[in-house]
Short mmCIF file of C-alpha atoms and ligand atoms in Angstrom, two decimals:
data_model
loop_
_atom_site.label_atom_id
_atom_site.label_comp_id
_atom_site.label_asym_id
_atom_site.label_seq_id
_atom_site.Cartn_x
_atom_site.Cartn_y
_atom_site.Cartn_z
CA UNK A 26 131.83 92.72 108.75
CA UNK A 27 133.91 91.78 111.69
CA UNK A 28 135.62 93.95 114.27
CA UNK A 29 134.14 97.13 115.60
CA UNK A 30 136.67 99.92 115.17
CA UNK A 31 134.80 102.98 116.36
CA UNK A 32 131.92 103.41 118.74
CA UNK A 33 129.40 106.15 119.26
CA UNK A 34 126.09 106.32 121.06
CA UNK A 35 123.46 104.93 118.74
CA UNK A 36 120.38 107.11 118.34
CA UNK A 37 117.20 106.39 116.47
CA UNK A 38 116.00 109.35 114.40
CA UNK A 39 112.77 109.75 112.41
CA UNK A 40 113.30 109.80 108.65
CA UNK A 41 109.81 109.34 107.24
CA UNK A 42 106.27 108.50 108.27
CA UNK A 43 106.51 105.51 110.65
CA UNK A 44 110.18 105.08 109.69
CA UNK A 45 113.30 105.63 111.79
CA UNK A 46 117.01 105.12 111.15
CA UNK A 47 120.02 104.64 113.42
CA UNK A 48 123.71 104.78 112.60
CA UNK A 49 125.75 102.19 114.49
CA UNK A 50 129.49 101.82 115.00
CA UNK A 51 132.02 101.83 112.18
CA UNK A 52 133.09 98.23 111.56
CA UNK A 53 135.97 96.61 109.74
CA UNK A 54 135.09 94.72 106.57
CA UNK A 55 138.29 93.00 105.35
CA UNK A 56 140.13 95.89 107.09
CA UNK A 57 138.03 98.54 105.30
CA UNK A 58 136.16 100.81 107.73
CA UNK A 59 132.43 100.58 107.05
CA UNK A 60 129.81 102.69 108.81
CA UNK A 61 126.63 100.79 109.73
CA UNK A 62 122.98 101.82 109.50
CA UNK A 63 119.66 100.24 110.34
CA UNK A 64 116.03 101.18 109.83
CA UNK A 65 112.89 100.53 111.84
CA UNK A 66 109.40 100.62 110.33
CA UNK A 67 106.28 100.59 112.48
CA UNK A 68 103.59 98.51 110.81
CA UNK A 69 99.87 99.24 110.93
CA UNK A 70 99.35 96.84 113.86
CA UNK A 71 102.08 98.59 115.86
CA UNK A 72 104.66 95.85 115.34
CA UNK A 73 108.19 96.80 114.34
CA UNK A 74 110.05 95.67 111.22
CA UNK A 75 113.78 95.96 111.98
CA UNK A 76 116.06 96.10 108.94
CA UNK A 77 119.81 95.44 109.04
CA UNK A 78 120.09 95.78 112.82
CA UNK A 79 123.24 97.52 114.11
CA UNK A 80 124.90 96.92 117.46
CA UNK A 81 122.27 96.78 120.18
CA UNK A 82 123.10 98.84 123.25
CA UNK A 83 120.86 99.84 126.15
CA UNK A 84 120.08 103.29 124.71
CA UNK A 85 119.08 101.95 121.33
CA UNK A 86 117.03 99.20 122.91
CA UNK A 87 115.09 101.70 125.02
CA UNK A 88 114.41 103.85 121.96
CA UNK A 89 113.24 100.90 119.89
CA UNK A 90 111.03 99.59 122.70
CA UNK A 91 109.38 102.99 122.99
CA UNK A 92 108.18 102.67 119.38
CA UNK A 93 106.51 99.27 119.66
CA UNK A 94 107.12 95.54 119.82
CA UNK A 95 109.98 94.15 117.74
CA UNK A 96 108.29 91.52 115.58
CA UNK A 97 110.50 91.06 112.50
CA UNK A 98 114.31 90.95 112.31
CA UNK A 99 115.35 91.25 108.68
CA UNK A 100 118.80 91.06 107.09
CA UNK A 101 118.96 92.27 103.46
CA UNK A 102 122.01 90.29 102.30
CA UNK A 103 124.32 87.56 103.58
CA UNK A 104 127.10 90.02 104.48
CA UNK A 105 124.92 91.57 107.17
CA UNK A 106 124.61 89.33 110.22
CA UNK A 107 127.16 90.49 112.77
CA UNK A 108 124.72 92.04 115.24
CA UNK A 109 121.72 89.80 114.57
CA UNK A 110 122.44 87.25 117.36
CA UNK A 111 122.20 89.98 120.02
CA UNK A 112 118.80 91.04 118.67
CA UNK A 113 117.53 87.47 118.50
CA UNK A 114 118.57 87.04 122.13
CA UNK A 115 116.99 90.33 123.20
CA UNK A 116 113.75 89.70 121.30
CA UNK A 117 113.11 85.94 121.40
CA UNK A 118 109.50 86.37 120.26
CA UNK A 119 110.54 88.18 117.03
CA UNK A 120 110.65 86.27 113.76
CA UNK A 121 113.99 86.25 111.94
CA UNK A 122 114.38 86.33 108.17
CA UNK A 123 117.39 85.23 106.15
CA UNK A 124 118.37 86.65 102.76
CA UNK A 125 119.69 84.11 100.21
CA UNK A 126 122.85 82.43 101.51
CA UNK A 127 122.71 83.51 105.14
CA UNK A 128 120.98 80.50 106.63
CA UNK A 129 123.82 78.28 105.41
CA UNK A 130 126.48 80.75 106.52
CA UNK A 131 125.13 81.29 110.05
CA UNK A 132 123.84 77.91 111.17
CA UNK A 133 124.11 79.16 114.74
CA UNK A 134 121.24 81.62 114.19
CA UNK A 135 117.62 80.52 114.24
CA UNK A 136 115.86 81.73 111.09
CA UNK A 137 112.09 81.45 110.75
CA UNK A 138 111.93 82.17 107.03
CA UNK A 139 114.04 82.81 103.95
CA UNK A 140 113.33 85.93 101.94
CA UNK A 141 112.24 85.77 98.31
CA UNK A 142 110.40 87.96 95.83
CA UNK A 143 107.03 87.79 97.58
CA UNK A 144 106.56 90.03 100.63
CA UNK A 145 106.20 88.08 103.85
CA UNK A 146 102.68 87.87 105.33
CA UNK A 147 103.84 89.96 108.31
CA UNK A 148 104.32 93.07 106.15
CA UNK A 149 102.67 92.35 102.79
CA UNK A 150 100.75 95.36 101.47
CA UNK A 151 102.85 97.75 103.57
CA UNK A 152 106.38 96.86 102.51
CA UNK A 153 107.33 95.63 99.03
CA UNK A 154 110.16 93.19 98.60
CA UNK A 155 112.30 92.75 95.47
CA UNK A 156 115.27 90.41 95.02
CA UNK A 157 118.28 91.93 93.26
CA UNK A 158 119.27 88.71 91.52
CA UNK A 159 121.58 87.82 88.66
CA UNK A 160 124.92 87.87 90.52
CA UNK A 161 126.98 84.76 91.26
CA UNK A 162 128.59 86.62 94.18
CA UNK A 163 125.88 88.22 96.28
CA UNK A 164 122.09 88.54 96.19
CA UNK A 165 120.35 91.23 98.16
CA UNK A 166 116.78 92.21 98.81
CA UNK A 167 115.35 95.68 98.24
CA UNK A 168 112.49 96.79 100.46
CA UNK A 169 110.06 99.61 99.76
CA UNK A 170 107.89 101.09 102.49
CA UNK A 171 104.73 102.43 100.88
CA UNK A 172 103.69 104.83 103.65
CA UNK A 173 106.99 106.76 103.71
CA UNK A 174 107.82 106.01 100.05
CA UNK A 175 111.23 104.83 101.18
CA UNK A 176 113.54 102.34 99.47
CA UNK A 177 115.87 100.38 101.77
CA UNK A 178 118.98 99.45 99.78
CA UNK A 179 121.72 97.61 101.60
CA UNK A 180 125.12 97.42 99.88
CA UNK A 181 124.33 97.90 96.20
CA UNK A 182 124.58 101.69 96.45
CA UNK A 183 127.81 102.88 98.06
CA UNK A 184 129.41 106.32 97.74
CA UNK A 185 132.03 107.28 100.30
CA UNK A 186 133.55 110.73 100.91
CA UNK A 187 136.89 111.16 99.10
CA UNK A 188 139.00 110.96 102.27
CA UNK A 189 137.06 108.19 104.01
CA UNK A 190 139.46 105.37 103.10
CA UNK A 191 143.16 106.07 103.61
CA UNK A 192 146.23 104.91 101.67
CA UNK A 193 145.97 101.71 99.64
CA UNK A 194 142.41 101.21 100.84
CA UNK A 195 141.49 104.55 99.26
CA UNK A 196 143.22 103.50 96.06
CA UNK A 197 141.31 100.22 95.89
CA UNK A 198 138.01 101.86 96.82
CA UNK A 199 138.45 104.39 93.99
CA UNK A 200 139.12 101.54 91.55
CA UNK A 201 136.02 99.87 92.98
CA UNK A 202 133.98 102.95 92.02
CA UNK A 203 132.62 103.57 95.52
CA UNK A 204 134.39 106.86 96.29
CA UNK A 205 132.66 110.11 95.35
CA UNK A 206 131.88 111.10 92.68
CA UNK A 207 131.67 107.34 92.08
CA UNK A 208 128.51 105.63 93.27
CA UNK A 209 127.16 102.10 93.06
CA UNK A 210 128.09 98.56 93.92
CA UNK A 211 131.80 97.70 94.23
CA UNK A 212 133.28 96.85 90.83
CA UNK A 213 133.83 93.14 91.50
CA UNK A 214 130.19 92.77 92.47
CA UNK A 215 129.05 94.59 89.29
CA UNK A 216 131.18 92.20 87.25
CA UNK A 217 129.61 89.19 88.95
CA UNK A 218 126.15 89.86 87.47
CA UNK A 219 125.94 87.19 84.80
CA UNK A 220 122.23 87.82 84.36
CA UNK A 221 122.08 91.57 84.00
CA UNK A 222 118.55 91.45 82.65
CA UNK A 223 117.27 89.93 85.90
CA UNK A 224 119.10 92.58 87.91
CA UNK A 225 117.81 95.39 85.67
CA UNK A 226 114.27 94.13 86.03
CA UNK A 227 114.62 94.26 89.82
CA UNK A 228 115.90 97.86 89.77
CA UNK A 229 113.17 98.88 87.31
CA UNK A 230 110.53 97.33 89.56
CA UNK A 231 111.88 99.36 92.48
CA UNK A 232 111.94 102.58 90.44
CA UNK A 233 108.37 101.96 89.26
CA UNK A 234 107.22 102.17 92.89
CA UNK A 235 108.24 105.84 92.90
CA UNK A 236 110.70 105.99 95.83
CA UNK A 237 110.98 109.44 97.39
CA UNK A 238 113.51 108.52 100.09
CA UNK A 239 116.43 106.10 99.98
CA UNK A 240 118.21 104.55 102.96
CA UNK A 241 121.49 102.85 102.01
CA UNK A 242 123.59 101.16 104.72
CA UNK A 243 126.91 102.72 103.74
CA UNK A 244 126.18 105.95 101.91
CA UNK A 245 124.32 109.24 102.32
CA UNK A 246 120.55 108.92 102.51
CA UNK A 247 118.22 110.70 100.10
CA UNK A 248 115.36 112.59 101.74
CA UNK A 249 113.77 113.39 98.38
CA UNK A 250 114.00 112.45 94.70
CA UNK A 251 115.06 108.95 95.67
CA UNK A 252 114.61 107.66 92.13
CA UNK A 253 117.44 109.94 90.96
CA UNK A 254 119.84 108.46 93.50
CA UNK A 255 118.86 104.93 92.51
CA UNK A 256 119.32 105.70 88.80
CA UNK A 257 122.80 107.11 89.52
CA UNK A 258 123.71 104.14 91.72
CA UNK A 259 122.63 101.67 89.06
CA UNK A 260 123.73 103.61 85.96
CA UNK A 261 126.24 100.80 85.31
CA UNK A 262 123.33 98.40 84.98
CA UNK A 263 120.59 100.51 83.44
CA UNK A 264 122.60 101.81 80.48
FE1 FE2 B 321 127.04 96.28 104.06
#
């Protein structure tokens, strides 16, 4: 992600029990317009788990602060980091967590921990954590919030409206399989999974948790029957 191409006021809206989402500005990713989305989970002790933070403006900050104290800043894959520095600056007491590859990529950001397959002590028992591994290109982390039965899936499920990308970008996005009715990870990422068994195991572990809701960063959310959306998004891997 790089340049912001479209701005709108960012609002936090409830999406499940102790779970909120906010859509941020549309950003340019290698000239492709990508909408952005974050989620906030309030943990049992009142602390906030902030996932894939979008651009922080005064309105969003006031809404987040009204929910509780920001304690954990979490990026789900190494492509998501653009807005993190502003959050680290705004919330110096929060712990920051790097997905595989991000610590090396953003040496300018202070990370307190690197994410793996075991949930961090700060949210263990409330949020499950599963690494989607097996790709030589990109590794991302799934999260599952038990209380709201919500799966947070960053980039591995994408499905854009037919007219979202224009011209040659639309052509490439259709080839990539991320334009409706297509759904899933972009084709080059799918092809980069040299260990499909490891990836399948991760998706099966997520499905076994019984997700009801799904929050993807760049696709419509599912408010119910989340497992169906995940099965469609990963049909290329599961079959
Ligand atoms: Fe993304």
